[in-house]
C-alpha positions as semicolon CSV with decimal commas, in nm:
position;residue;x (nm);y (nm);z (nm)
1;X;-2,892;1,412;-1,080
2;X;-2,702;1,740;-1,117
3;X;-2,325;1,706;-1,134
4;X;-2,096;1,925;-0,926
5;X;-1,798;2,117;-1,065
6;X;-1,536;2,282;-0,842
7;X;-1,376;2,595;-0,989
8;X;-1,050;2,709;-0,828
9;X;-0,899;3,038;-0,948
10;X;-0,766;3,343;-0,764
11;X;-0,915;3,569;-1,034
12;X;-1,262;3,665;-0,912
13;X;-1,383;3,760;-1,260
14;X;-1,288;3,422;-1,405
15;X;-1,455;3,236;-1,116
16;X;-1,779;3,427;-1,164
17;X;-1,779;3,392;-1,543
18;X;-1,722;3,015;-1,532
19;X;-1,971;2,966;-1,247
20;X;-2,248;3,158;-1,424
21;X;-2,189;2,975;-1,751
22;X;-2,185;2,627;-1,597
23;X;-2,485;2,696;-1,372
24;X;-2,686;2,800;-1,677
25;X;-2,581;2,469;-1,833
26;X;-2,736;2,285;-1,537
27;X;-2,433;2,209;-1,319
28;X;-2,391;2,274;-0,948
29;X;-2,081;2,492;-0,907
30;X;-1,859;2,540;-0,602
31;X;-1,573;2,792;-0,608
32;X;-1,241;2,847;-0,433
33;X;-1,007;3,147;-0,441
34;X;-0,685;2,953;-0,375
35;X;-0,543;2,602;-0,374
36;X;-0,587;2,536;-0,002
37;X;-0,951;2,644;-0,009
38;X;-1,002;2,418;-0,311
39;X;-0,855;2,124;-0,120
40;X;-1,096;2,189;0,168
41;X;-1,394;2,233;-0,066
42;X;-1,305;1,907;-0,235
43;X;-1,382;1,713;0,083
44;X;-1,699;1,913;0,148
45;X;-1,851;1,918;-0,200
46;X;-1,721;1,587;-0,344
47;X;-1,724;1,732;-0,699
48;X;-1,741;1,527;-1,017
49;X;-1,486;1,751;-1,194
50;X;-1,222;2,011;-1,102
51;X;-1,130;2,323;-1,298
52;X;-0,815;2,479;-1,152
53;X;-0,581;2,765;-1,231
54;X;-0,214;2,672;-1,203
55;X;-0,084;2,997;-1,049
56;X;-0,273;3,023;-0,718
57;X;-0,165;3,127;-0,366
58;X;-0,114;2,880;-0,079
59;X;-0,127;2,578;-0,312
60;X;-0,055;2,596;-0,683
61;X;-0,268;2,400;-0,925
62;X;0,013;2,145;-0,959
63;X;0,042;2,102;-0,582
64;X;-0,335;2,080;-0,547
65;X;-0,369;1,800;-0,802
66;X;-0,069;1,615;-0,657
67;X;-0,242;1,607;-0,318
68;X;-0,573;1,509;-0,476
69;X;-0,420;1,216;-0,663
70;X;-0,284;1,073;-0,336
71;X;-0,644;1,019;-0,219
72;X;-0,794;0,699;-0,368
73;X;-1,144;0,846;-0,402
74;X;-1,013;1,131;-0,620
75;X;-0,747;0,952;-0,825
76;X;-0,972;0,945;-1,131
77;X;-1,137;1,285;-1,079
78;X;-1,135;1,469;-1,417
79;X;-0,914;1,780;-1,396
80;X;-0,894;2,079;-1,631
81;X;-0,600;2,316;-1,591
82;X;-0,644;2,684;-1,682
83;X;-0,323;2,883;-1,728
84;X;-0,142;3,154;-1,918
85;X;0,160;2,924;-1,943
86;X;0,147;2,774;-2,291
87;X;0,495;2,625;-2,335
88;X;0,548;2,257;-2,406
89;X;0,732;2,208;-2,076
90;X;0,439;2,362;-1,887
91;X;0,189;2,133;-2,059
92;X;0,405;1,829;-1,991
93;X;0,427;1,928;-1,624
94;X;0,048;1,955;-1,610
95;X;-0,004;1,610;-1,757
96;X;0,264;1,465;-1,530
97;X;0,078;1,565;-1,215
98;X;-0,245;1,420;-1,352
99;X;-0,456;1,673;-1,541
100;X;-0,684;1,556;-1,824
101;X;-0,705;1,877;-2,027
102;X;-0,473;2,179;-2,041
103;X;-0,664;2,492;-2,153
104;X;-0,461;2,810;-2,215
105;X;-0,591;3,153;-2,112
106;X;-0,769;3,338;-2,259
107;X;-1,027;3,075;-2,349
108;X;-1,383;3,064;-2,478
109;X;-1,648;2,963;-2,227
110;X;-1,822;2,762;-2,498
111;X;-1,508;2,554;-2,552
112;X;-1,468;2,501;-2,178
113;X;-1,831;2,392;-2,158
114;X;-1,782;2,130;-2,429
115;X;-1,471;1,995;-2,252
116;X;-1,656;1,976;-1,920
117;X;-1,949;1,792;-2,077
118;X;-1,720;1,548;-2,261
119;X;-1,512;1,461;-1,953
120;X;-1,819;1,419;-1,733
121;X;-1,998;1,200;-1,986
122;X;-1,698;0,967;-2,003
123;X;-1,644;0,953;-1,629
124;X;-2,014;0,887;-1,563
125;X;-2,019;0,616;-1,830
126;X;-1,717;0,446;-1,675
127;X;-1,876;0,465;-1,330
128;X;-2,202;0,319;-1,464
129;X;-2,022;0,034;-1,640
130;X;-1,822;-0,039;-1,326
131;X;-2,140;-0,064;-1,116
132;X;-2,292;-0,304;-1,370
133;X;-1,979;-0,520;-1,366
134;X;-1,979;-0,534;-0,987
135;X;-2,347;-0,633;-0,985
136;X;-2,282;-0,913;-1,236
137;X;-1,986;-1,042;-1,037
138;X;-2,192;-1,034;-0,716
139;X;-2,467;-1,233;-0,886
140;X;-2,215;-1,487;-1,019
141;X;-2,056;-1,525;-0,676
142;X;-2,397;-1,575;-0,516
143;X;-2,487;-1,840;-0,774
144;X;-2,153;-2,018;-0,725
145;X;-2,195;-2,020;-0,347
146;X;-2,538;-2,180;-0,389
147;X;-2,425;-2,449;-0,635
148;X;-2,090;-2,539;-0,477
149;X;-2,111;-2,641;-0,107
150;X;-1,802;-2,600;0,107
151;X;-1,627;-2,929;0,184
152;X;-1,486;-2,961;0,539
153;X;-1,209;-3,187;0,404
154;X;-1,063;-2,919;0,179
155;X;-0,785;-2,720;0,340
156;X;-0,619;-2,409;0,211
157;X;-0,263;-2,455;0,086
158;X;0,017;-2,282;0,270
159;X;0,133;-1,973;0,086
160;X;0,506;-1,923;0,089
161;X;0,639;-1,566;0,121
162;X;0,752;-1,568;-0,242
163;X;0,397;-1,652;-0,352
164;X;0,223;-1,376;-0,161
165;X;0,055;-1,107;-0,372
166;X;-0,054;-0,762;-0,266
167;X;-0,336;-0,561;-0,419
168;X;-0,413;-0,194;-0,466
169;X;-0,744;-0,014;-0,465
170;X;-0,878;0,294;-0,638
171;X;-1,212;0,447;-0,536
172;X;-1,297;0,124;-0,357
173;X;-1,232;-0,104;-0,657
174;X;-0,964;-0,373;-0,613
175;X;-0,712;-0,385;-0,893
176;X;-0,488;-0,660;-1,023
177;X;-0,122;-0,624;-0,911
178;X;0,120;-0,533;-1,188
179;X;0,281;-0,877;-1,220
180;X;-0,053;-1,059;-1,221
181;X;-0,215;-0,810;-1,457
182;X;0,077;-0,836;-1,698
183;X;0,038;-1,213;-1,708
184;X;-0,333;-1,181;-1,779
185;X;-0,265;-0,924;-2,047
186;X;-0,032;-1,166;-2,221
187;X;-0,286;-1,446;-2,191
188;X;-0,531;-1,233;-2,387
189;X;-0,292;-1,129;-2,663
190;X;-0,439;-1,366;-2,919
191;X;-0,785;-1,220;-2,864
192;X;-0,698;-0,852;-2,892
193;X;-0,474;-0,680;-3,142
194;X;-0,417;-0,367;-2,923
195;X;-0,299;-0,580;-2,631
196;X;-0,072;-0,785;-2,853
197;X;0,100;-0,464;-2,957
198;X;0,183;-0,354;-2,601
199;X;0,531;-0,415;-2,469
200;X;0,575;-0,542;-2,114
201;X;0,686;-0,197;-1,998
202;X;0,383;-0,036;-2,161
203;X;0,162;-0,289;-1,983
204;X;0,325;-0,199;-1,650
205;X;0,268;0,173;-1,713
206;X;-0,094;0,104;-1,808
207;X;-0,157;-0,078;-1,479
208;X;-0,021;0,214;-1,277
209;X;-0,230;0,460;-1,481
210;X;-0,542;0,257;-1,405
211;X;-0,458;0,280;-1,035
212;X;-0,450;0,660;-1,058
213;X;-0,074;0,716;-1,039
214;X;0,065;1,036;-1,191
215;X;0,350;1,017;-1,440
216;X;0,596;1,124;-1,171
217;X;0,473;0,852;-0,933
218;X;0,495;0,589;-1,207
219;X;0,850;0,700;-1,279
220;X;0,941;0,651;-0,914
221;X;0,789;0,302;-0,910
222;X;0,958;0,193;-1,233
223;X;1,281;0,391;-1,176
224;X;1,233;0,593;-1,495
225;X;1,224;0,966;-1,562
226;X;0,884;1,142;-1,593
227;X;0,974;1,231;-1,953
228;X;1,023;0,862;-2,033
229;X;0,688;0,780;-1,873
230;X;0,528;1,056;-2,082
231;X;0,656;0,880;-2,395
232;X;0,512;0,548;-2,278
233;X;0,177;0,716;-2,208
234;X;0,176;0,868;-2,558
235;X;0,239;0,524;-2,708
236;X;-0,040;0,375;-2,497
237;X;-0,286;0,639;-2,611
238;X;-0,191;0,574;-2,972
239;X;-0,195;0,193;-2,953
240;X;-0,519;0,171;-2,754
241;X;-0,682;0,448;-2,961
242;X;-0,772;0,642;-2,646
243;X;-0,730;1,011;-2,572
244;X;-0,692;1,047;-2,195
245;X;-0,671;0,863;-1,863
246;X;-1,047;0,811;-1,841
247;X;-1,055;0,632;-2,175
248;X;-0,749;0,429;-2,075
249;X;-0,937;0,316;-1,763
250;X;-1,231;0,207;-1,975
251;X;-0,992;0,020;-2,206
252;X;-0,842;-0,158;-1,906
253;X;-1,187;-0,250;-1,776
254;X;-1,295;-0,383;-2,115
255;X;-0,989;-0,609;-2,117
256;X;-1,039;-0,734;-1,760
257;X;-0,750;-0,548;-1,598
258;X;-0,981;-0,439;-1,317
259;X;-1,122;-0,699;-1,080
260;X;-1,438;-0,645;-0,883
């Protein structure tokens, strides 16, 4: 199956160059000349990866990704930012809104191609592993339903308001709430050195990252500044030996932070 890449840049020459290069590499490529067109194409094309310039009319790259991350089906979409802004503050801003890679202009098409391939390989691997996990859980649930008949004498206990738990979803996959996930993380500390090294706050940040929240959104939830969240994310990447959000998601799945 050919994978689709959406390229959003108001520079016609850059759009054509990237499109030609990626099409020769075997990808299906859709293009957009501004942020609003990219947002519309996103719904039409359902791409597997987005390459976006930051300085675009109608919607900037930052605004585009912020809107994308609000949609559950696109919260984990790999995003590459292209820009002439190379300052530290600009890169931090890009990562805060949810990009995976920040590539300064001018860039080499060969380097961009390697980044695209790497991000897509990881995202497809995660998706494949998730499908396998869901199939296994479905099989286990079917086996349990066959072995354990329902007793008419068993009644469900009343759940008091203080005991009620809410859940979040990302791309259709239910996730453990922060409080519950933190408890399960702690229960596994003896079995995993990386988990044992995570502080409670780092665990909370990890859960929100898994759910597709940007650094700014996590800061709002935890009442911390985006810069502070950026520091927590850096520590998480170091402690879990991962390099980006996709690898953090896989780490969380491997340690049962994601429920099917």
